[in-house]
GROMACS .gro file of C-alpha atoms in nm:
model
  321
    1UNK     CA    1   3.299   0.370   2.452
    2UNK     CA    2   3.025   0.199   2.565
    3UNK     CA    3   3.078  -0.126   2.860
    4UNK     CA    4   3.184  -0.416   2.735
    5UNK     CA    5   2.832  -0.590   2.817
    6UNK     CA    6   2.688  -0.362   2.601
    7UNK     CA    7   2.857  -0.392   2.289
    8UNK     CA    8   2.667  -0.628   2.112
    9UNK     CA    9   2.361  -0.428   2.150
   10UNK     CA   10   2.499  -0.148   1.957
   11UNK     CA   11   2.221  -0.062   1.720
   12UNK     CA   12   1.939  -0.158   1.928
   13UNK     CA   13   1.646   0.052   1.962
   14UNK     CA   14   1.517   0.160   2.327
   15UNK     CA   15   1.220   0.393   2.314
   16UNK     CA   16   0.938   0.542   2.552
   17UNK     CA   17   0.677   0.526   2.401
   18UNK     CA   18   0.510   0.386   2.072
   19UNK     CA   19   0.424   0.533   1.748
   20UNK     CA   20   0.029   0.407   1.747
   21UNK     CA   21  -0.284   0.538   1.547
   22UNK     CA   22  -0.559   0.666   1.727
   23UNK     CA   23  -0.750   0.300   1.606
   24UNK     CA   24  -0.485   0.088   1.778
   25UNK     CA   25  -0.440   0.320   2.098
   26UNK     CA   26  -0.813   0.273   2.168
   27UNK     CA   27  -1.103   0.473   2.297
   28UNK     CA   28  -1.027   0.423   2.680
   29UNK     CA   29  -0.837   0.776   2.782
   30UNK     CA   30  -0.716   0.560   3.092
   31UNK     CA   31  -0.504   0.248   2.944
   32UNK     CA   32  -0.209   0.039   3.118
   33UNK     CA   33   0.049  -0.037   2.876
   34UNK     CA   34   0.332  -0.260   2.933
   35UNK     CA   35   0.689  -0.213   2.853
   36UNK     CA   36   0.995  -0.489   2.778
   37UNK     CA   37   1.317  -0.337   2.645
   38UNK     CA   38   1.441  -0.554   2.350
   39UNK     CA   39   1.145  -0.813   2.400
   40UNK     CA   40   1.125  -0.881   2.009
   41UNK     CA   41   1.347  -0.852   1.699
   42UNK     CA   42   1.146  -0.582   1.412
   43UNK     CA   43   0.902  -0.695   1.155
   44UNK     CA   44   1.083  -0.564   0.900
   45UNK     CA   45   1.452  -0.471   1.001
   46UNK     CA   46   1.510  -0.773   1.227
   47UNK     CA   47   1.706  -0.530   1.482
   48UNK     CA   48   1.571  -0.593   1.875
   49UNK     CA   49   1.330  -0.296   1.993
   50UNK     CA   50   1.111  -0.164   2.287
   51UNK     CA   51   0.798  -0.369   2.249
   52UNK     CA   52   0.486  -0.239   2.405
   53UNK     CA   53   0.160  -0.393   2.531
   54UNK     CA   54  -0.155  -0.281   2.634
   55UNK     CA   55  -0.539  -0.358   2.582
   56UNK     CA   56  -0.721  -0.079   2.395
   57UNK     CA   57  -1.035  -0.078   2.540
   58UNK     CA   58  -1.322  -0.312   2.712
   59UNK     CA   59  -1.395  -0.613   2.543
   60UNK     CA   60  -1.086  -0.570   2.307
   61UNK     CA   61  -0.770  -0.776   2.223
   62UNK     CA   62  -0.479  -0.758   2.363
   63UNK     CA   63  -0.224  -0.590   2.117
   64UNK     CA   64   0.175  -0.488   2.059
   65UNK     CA   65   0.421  -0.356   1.845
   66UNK     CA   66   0.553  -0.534   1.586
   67UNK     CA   67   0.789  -0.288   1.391
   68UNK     CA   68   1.059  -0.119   1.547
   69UNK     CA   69   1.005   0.282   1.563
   70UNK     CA   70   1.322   0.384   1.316
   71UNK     CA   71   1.087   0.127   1.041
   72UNK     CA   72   0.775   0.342   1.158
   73UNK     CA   73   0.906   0.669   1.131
   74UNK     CA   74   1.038   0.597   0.750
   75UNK     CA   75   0.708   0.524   0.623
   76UNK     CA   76   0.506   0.745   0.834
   77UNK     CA   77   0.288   0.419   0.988
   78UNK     CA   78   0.204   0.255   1.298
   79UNK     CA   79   0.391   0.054   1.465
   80UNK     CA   80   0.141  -0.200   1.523
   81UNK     CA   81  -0.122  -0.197   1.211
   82UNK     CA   82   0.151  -0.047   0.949
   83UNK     CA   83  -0.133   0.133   0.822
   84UNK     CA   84  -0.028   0.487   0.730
   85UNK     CA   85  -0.015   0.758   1.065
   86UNK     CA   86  -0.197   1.029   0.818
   87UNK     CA   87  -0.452   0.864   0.623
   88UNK     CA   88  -0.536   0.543   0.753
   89UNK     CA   89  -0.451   0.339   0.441
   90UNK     CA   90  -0.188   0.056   0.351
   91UNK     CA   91   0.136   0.204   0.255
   92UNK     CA   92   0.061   0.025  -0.129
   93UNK     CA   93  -0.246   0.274  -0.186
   94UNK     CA   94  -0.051   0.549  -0.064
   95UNK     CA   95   0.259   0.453  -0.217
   96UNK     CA   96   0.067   0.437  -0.542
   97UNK     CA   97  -0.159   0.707  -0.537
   98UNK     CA   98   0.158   0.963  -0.472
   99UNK     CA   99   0.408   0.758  -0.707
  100UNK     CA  100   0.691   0.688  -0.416
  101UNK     CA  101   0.894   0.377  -0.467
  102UNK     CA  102   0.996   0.197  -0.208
  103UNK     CA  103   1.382   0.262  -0.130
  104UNK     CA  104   1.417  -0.009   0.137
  105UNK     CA  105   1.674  -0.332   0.126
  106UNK     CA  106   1.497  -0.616   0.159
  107UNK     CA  107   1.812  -0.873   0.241
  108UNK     CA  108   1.917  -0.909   0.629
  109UNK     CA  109   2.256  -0.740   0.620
  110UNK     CA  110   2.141  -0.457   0.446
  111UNK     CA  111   1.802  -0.369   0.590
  112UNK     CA  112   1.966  -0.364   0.917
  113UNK     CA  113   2.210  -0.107   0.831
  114UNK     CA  114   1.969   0.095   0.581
  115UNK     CA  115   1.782   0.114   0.911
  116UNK     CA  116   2.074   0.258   1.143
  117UNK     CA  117   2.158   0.485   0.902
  118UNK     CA  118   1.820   0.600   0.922
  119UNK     CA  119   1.821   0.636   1.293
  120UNK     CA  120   2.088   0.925   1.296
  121UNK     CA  121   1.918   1.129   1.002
  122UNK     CA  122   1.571   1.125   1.167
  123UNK     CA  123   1.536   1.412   1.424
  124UNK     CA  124   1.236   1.328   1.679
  125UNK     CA  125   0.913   1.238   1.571
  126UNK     CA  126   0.988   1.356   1.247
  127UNK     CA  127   0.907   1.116   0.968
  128UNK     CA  128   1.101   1.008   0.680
  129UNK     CA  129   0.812   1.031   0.390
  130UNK     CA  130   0.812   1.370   0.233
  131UNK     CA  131   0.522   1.411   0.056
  132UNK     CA  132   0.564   1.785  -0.074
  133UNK     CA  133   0.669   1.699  -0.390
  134UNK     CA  134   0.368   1.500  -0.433
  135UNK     CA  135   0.135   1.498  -0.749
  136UNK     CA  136  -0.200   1.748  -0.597
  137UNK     CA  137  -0.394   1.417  -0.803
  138UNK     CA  138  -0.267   1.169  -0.562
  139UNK     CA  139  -0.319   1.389  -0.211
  140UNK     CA  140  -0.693   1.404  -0.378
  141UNK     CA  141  -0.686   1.049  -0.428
  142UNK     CA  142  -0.637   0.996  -0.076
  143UNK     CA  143  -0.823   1.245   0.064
  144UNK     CA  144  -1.102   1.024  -0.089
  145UNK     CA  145  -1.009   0.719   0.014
  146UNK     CA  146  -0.904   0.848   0.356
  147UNK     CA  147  -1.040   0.675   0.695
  148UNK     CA  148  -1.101   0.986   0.901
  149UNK     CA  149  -1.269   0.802   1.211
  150UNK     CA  150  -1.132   0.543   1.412
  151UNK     CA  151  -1.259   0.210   1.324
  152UNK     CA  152  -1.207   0.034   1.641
  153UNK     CA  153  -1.378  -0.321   1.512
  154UNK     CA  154  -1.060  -0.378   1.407
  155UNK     CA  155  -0.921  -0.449   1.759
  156UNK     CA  156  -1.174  -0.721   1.831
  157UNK     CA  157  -1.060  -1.066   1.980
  158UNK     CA  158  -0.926  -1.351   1.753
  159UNK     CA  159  -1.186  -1.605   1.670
  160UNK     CA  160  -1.203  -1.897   1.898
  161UNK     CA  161  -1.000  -2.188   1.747
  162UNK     CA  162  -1.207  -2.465   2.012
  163UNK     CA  163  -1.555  -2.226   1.844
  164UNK     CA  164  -1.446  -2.349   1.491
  165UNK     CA  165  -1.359  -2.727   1.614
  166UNK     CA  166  -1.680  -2.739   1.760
  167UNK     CA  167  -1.572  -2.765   2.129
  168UNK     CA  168  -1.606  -2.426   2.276
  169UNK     CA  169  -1.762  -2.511   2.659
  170UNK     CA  170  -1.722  -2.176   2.767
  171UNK     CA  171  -2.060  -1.977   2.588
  172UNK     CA  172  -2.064  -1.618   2.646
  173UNK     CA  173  -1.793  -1.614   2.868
  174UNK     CA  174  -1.562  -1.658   2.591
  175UNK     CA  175  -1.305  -1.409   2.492
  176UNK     CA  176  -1.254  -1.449   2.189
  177UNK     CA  177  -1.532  -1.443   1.906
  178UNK     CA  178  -1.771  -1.721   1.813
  179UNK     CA  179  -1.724  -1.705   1.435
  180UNK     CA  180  -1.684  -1.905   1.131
  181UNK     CA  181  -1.347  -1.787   0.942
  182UNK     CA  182  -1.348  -1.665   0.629
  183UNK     CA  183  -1.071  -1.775   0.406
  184UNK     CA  184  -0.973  -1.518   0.155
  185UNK     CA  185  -0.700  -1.298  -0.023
  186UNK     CA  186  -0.765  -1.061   0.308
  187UNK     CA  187  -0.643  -1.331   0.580
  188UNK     CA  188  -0.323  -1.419   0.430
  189UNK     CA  189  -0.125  -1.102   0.478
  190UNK     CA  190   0.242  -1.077   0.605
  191UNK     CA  191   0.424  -0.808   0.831
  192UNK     CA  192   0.723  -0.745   0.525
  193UNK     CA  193   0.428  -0.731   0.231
  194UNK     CA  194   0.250  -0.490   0.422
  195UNK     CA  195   0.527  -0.252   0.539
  196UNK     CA  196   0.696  -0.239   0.172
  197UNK     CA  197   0.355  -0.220   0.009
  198UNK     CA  198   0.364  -0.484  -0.208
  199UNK     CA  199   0.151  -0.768  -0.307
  200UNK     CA  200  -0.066  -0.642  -0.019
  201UNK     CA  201  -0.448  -0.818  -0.094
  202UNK     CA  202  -0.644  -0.491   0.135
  203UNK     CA  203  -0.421  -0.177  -0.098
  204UNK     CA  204  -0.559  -0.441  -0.414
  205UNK     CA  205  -0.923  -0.426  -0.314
  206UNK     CA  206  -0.922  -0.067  -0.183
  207UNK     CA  207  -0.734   0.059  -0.506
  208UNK     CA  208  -0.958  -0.176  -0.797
  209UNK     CA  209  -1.287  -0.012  -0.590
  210UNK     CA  210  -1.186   0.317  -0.629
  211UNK     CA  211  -1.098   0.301  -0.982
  212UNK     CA  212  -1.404   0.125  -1.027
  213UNK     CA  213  -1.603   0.459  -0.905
  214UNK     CA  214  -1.411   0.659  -1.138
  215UNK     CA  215  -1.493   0.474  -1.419
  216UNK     CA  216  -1.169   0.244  -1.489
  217UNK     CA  217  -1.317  -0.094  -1.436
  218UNK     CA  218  -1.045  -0.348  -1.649
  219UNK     CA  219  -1.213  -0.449  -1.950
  220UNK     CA  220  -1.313  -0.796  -2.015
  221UNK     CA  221  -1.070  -0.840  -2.334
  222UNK     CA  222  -0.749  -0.914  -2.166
  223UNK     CA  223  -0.613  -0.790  -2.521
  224UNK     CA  224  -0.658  -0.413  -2.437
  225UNK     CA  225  -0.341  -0.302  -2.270
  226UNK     CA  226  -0.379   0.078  -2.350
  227UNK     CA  227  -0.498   0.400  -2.175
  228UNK     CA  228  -0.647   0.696  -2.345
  229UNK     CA  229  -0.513   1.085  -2.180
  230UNK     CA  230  -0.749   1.314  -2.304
  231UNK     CA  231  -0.762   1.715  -2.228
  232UNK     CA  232  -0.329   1.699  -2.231
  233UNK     CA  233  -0.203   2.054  -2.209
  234UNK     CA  234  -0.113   2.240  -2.560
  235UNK     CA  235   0.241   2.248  -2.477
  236UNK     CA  236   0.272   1.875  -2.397
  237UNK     CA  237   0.526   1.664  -2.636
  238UNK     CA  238   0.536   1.266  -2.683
  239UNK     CA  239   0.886   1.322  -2.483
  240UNK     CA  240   0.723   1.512  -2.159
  241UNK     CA  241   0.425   1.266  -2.157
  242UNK     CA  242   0.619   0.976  -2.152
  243UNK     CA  243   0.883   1.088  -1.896
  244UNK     CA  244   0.560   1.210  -1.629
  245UNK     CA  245   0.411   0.845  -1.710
  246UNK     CA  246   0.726   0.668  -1.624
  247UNK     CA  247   0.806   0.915  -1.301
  248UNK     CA  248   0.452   0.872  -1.179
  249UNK     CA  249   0.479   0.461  -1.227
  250UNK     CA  250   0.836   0.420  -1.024
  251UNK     CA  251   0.826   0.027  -1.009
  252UNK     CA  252   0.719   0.017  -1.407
  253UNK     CA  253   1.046  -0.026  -1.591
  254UNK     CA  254   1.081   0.196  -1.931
  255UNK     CA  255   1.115  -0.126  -2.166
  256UNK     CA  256   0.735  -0.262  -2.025
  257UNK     CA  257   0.600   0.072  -2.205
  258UNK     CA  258   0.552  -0.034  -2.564
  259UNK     CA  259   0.511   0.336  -2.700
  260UNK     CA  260   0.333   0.645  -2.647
  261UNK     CA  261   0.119   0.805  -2.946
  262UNK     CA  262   0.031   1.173  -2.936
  263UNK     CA  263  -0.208   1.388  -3.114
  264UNK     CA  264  -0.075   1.703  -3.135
  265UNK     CA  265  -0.446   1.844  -3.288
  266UNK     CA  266  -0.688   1.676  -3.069
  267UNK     CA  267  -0.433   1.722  -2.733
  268UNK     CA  268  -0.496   1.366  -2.633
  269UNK     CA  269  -0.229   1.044  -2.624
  270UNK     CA  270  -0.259   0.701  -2.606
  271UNK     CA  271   0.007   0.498  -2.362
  272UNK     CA  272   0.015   0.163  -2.470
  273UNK     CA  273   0.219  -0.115  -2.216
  274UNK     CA  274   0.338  -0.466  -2.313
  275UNK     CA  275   0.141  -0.644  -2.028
  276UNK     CA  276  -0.192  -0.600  -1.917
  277UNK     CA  277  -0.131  -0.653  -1.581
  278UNK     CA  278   0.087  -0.322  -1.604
  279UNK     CA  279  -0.174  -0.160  -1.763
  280UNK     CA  280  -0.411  -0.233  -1.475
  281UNK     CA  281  -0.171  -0.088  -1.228
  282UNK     CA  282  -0.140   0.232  -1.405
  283UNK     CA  283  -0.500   0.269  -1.410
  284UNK     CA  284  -0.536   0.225  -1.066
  285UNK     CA  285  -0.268   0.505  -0.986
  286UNK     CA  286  -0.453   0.756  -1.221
  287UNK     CA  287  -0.792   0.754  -1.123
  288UNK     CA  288  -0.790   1.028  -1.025
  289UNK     CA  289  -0.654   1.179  -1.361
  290UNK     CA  290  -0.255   1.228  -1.474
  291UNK     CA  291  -0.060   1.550  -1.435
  292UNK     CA  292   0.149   1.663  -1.719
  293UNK     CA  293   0.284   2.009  -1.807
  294UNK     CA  294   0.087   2.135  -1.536
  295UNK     CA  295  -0.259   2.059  -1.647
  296UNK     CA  296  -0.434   1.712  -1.523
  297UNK     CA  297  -0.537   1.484  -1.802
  298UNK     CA  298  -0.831   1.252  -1.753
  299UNK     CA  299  -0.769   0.874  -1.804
  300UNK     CA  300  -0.999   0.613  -1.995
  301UNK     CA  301  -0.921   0.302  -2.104
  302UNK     CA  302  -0.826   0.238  -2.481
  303UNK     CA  303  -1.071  -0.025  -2.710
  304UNK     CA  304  -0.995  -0.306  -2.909
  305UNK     CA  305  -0.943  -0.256  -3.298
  306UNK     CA  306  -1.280  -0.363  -3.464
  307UNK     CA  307  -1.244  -0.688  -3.664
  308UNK     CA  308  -1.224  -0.665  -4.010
  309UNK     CA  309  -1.499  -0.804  -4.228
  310UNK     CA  310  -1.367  -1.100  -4.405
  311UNK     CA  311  -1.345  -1.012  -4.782
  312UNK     CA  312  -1.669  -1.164  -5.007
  313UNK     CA  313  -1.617  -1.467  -5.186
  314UNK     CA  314  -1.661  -1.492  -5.517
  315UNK     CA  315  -1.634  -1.808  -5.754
  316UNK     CA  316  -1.661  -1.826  -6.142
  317UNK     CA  317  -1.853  -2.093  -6.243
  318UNK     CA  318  -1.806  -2.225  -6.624
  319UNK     CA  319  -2.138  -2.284  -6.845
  320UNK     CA  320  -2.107  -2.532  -7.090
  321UNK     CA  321  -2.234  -2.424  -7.431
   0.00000   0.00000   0.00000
């Protein structure tokens, strides 16, 4: 049993060293990182943790931990930019392009014990994602999208807040950066959004660009709420394309698909959805084409019915004899 003094820190995480991407750890081979046991409760699971400091490299910001390494090792990301340990992408595109849906509580009480539970069943560095029974479209979809080189701008110094005021006296020997802030979708971002991949504004803009390049720009009719699957496989049934559209959307409930209309004889299928804004989502996540009944289908997006032509007038007109 542990002391007495110790009892209230049951749970508590104590580590040696952080779980970091190769952007975040820096180019400098040489770094001094500082460690404070418990120094901060988690981002995400609220529980106390090792935080770690350090400056990446010459001219760069500070930076730290801001997830505990339990939360980390779950999603596979880093504990300091939560961007994905494999990839280099929020977990919302990656979540998305291999159809995972996010498992973790989001109250206090029970994220803090979905997170000690956690603990005990990860073994060392292993991670908690398993990505083998992915869809081989989504691993292509981020193979794509995939940052493959560090992109150390991202650990440059804050923007001077006296710079932006108009007050700076210090010049060049400023650390931080002389620049005017841009105030966008990007600069409002939160630790818990970005972790549990939702509502996350950089997964929006990286995921609407890529479809974009693969030809599944939204319409302009905000009527059309229906994709087109063309090239489905011969053995493919209304019942097997439905069930691999609903498993490969995991946050889109059954009742906001409206129905699902397949053409046996021309092996295509049209999925129509109740709300556009669903049917934008599920465009995004098949880009890169749908697999069903082992054969990947390719996506377009549906058109709106022509208008009819309004029927001709005609009037009888009386002639007086």
């Amino acid at each position: 049993m542990p002391p007495k003094a110790d009892i209230n820190k049951a749970g508590w995480e104590q580590s040696e060293f952080p779980v970091l991407c190769e952007t975040c750890l820096g180019d400098n081979p040489f770094i001094r990182m500082s460690k404070q046991e418990f120094g901060r409760s988690c981002g995400t699971c609220a529980r106390p943790f090792t935080v770690f400091r350090w400056n990446p490299g010459s001219g760069m910001r500070f930076k730290t931990t801001v997830i505990c390494q339990t939360c980390a090792k779950i999603k596979n990301v880093c504990q300091t930019c939560l961007l994905d340990l494999e990839y280099g992408l929020p977990t919302q595109v990656r979540d998305t392009a291999l159809g995972f849906v996010n498992e973790a509580p989001t109250s206090d009480i029970n994220r803090e014990y979905y997170a000690q539970n956690m603990e005990g069943k990860l073994d060392g560095n292993k991670s908690g994602l398993d990505t083998s029974k992915a869809q081989s479209a989504g691993k292509e979809m981020l193979k794509q999208l995939a940052r493959t080189d560090p992109y150390y701008k991202r650990n440059r110094p804050k923007i001077c807040s006296f710079f932006v005021k108009g007050e700076c006296t210090r010049g060049s020997e400023c650390p931080y950066r002389h620049e005017k802030p841009v105030d966008n979708d990007l600069s409002h971002q939160n630790i818990p959004d970005r972790y549990h991949g939702r509502s996350d504004p950089v997964a929006r803009k990286i995921l609407g660009a890529h479809a974009e390049s693969q030809g599944l720009k939204p319409p302009e009719d905000q009527s059309i709420t229906s994709l087109f699957l063309t090239s489905l496989s011969p053995d493919s049934t209304e019942l097997s394309i439905r069930t691999q559209v609903l498993k490969s959307l995991p946050t889109v409930q059954p009742t906001e698909l409206k129905s699902v209309v397949h053409v046996t004889k021309s092996r295509c299928a049209f999925i129509n959805f109740k709300e556009r804004v669903t049917c934008e989502g599920a465009a995004v996540a098949w880009a890169n084409g749908l697999e069903i009944d082992g054969v990947r289908a390719a996506v377009k997006w549906g058109r709106s019915r022509a208008s009819k032509p309004p029927a001709p007038v005609t009037s009888s007109i009386a002639v007086a004899s």
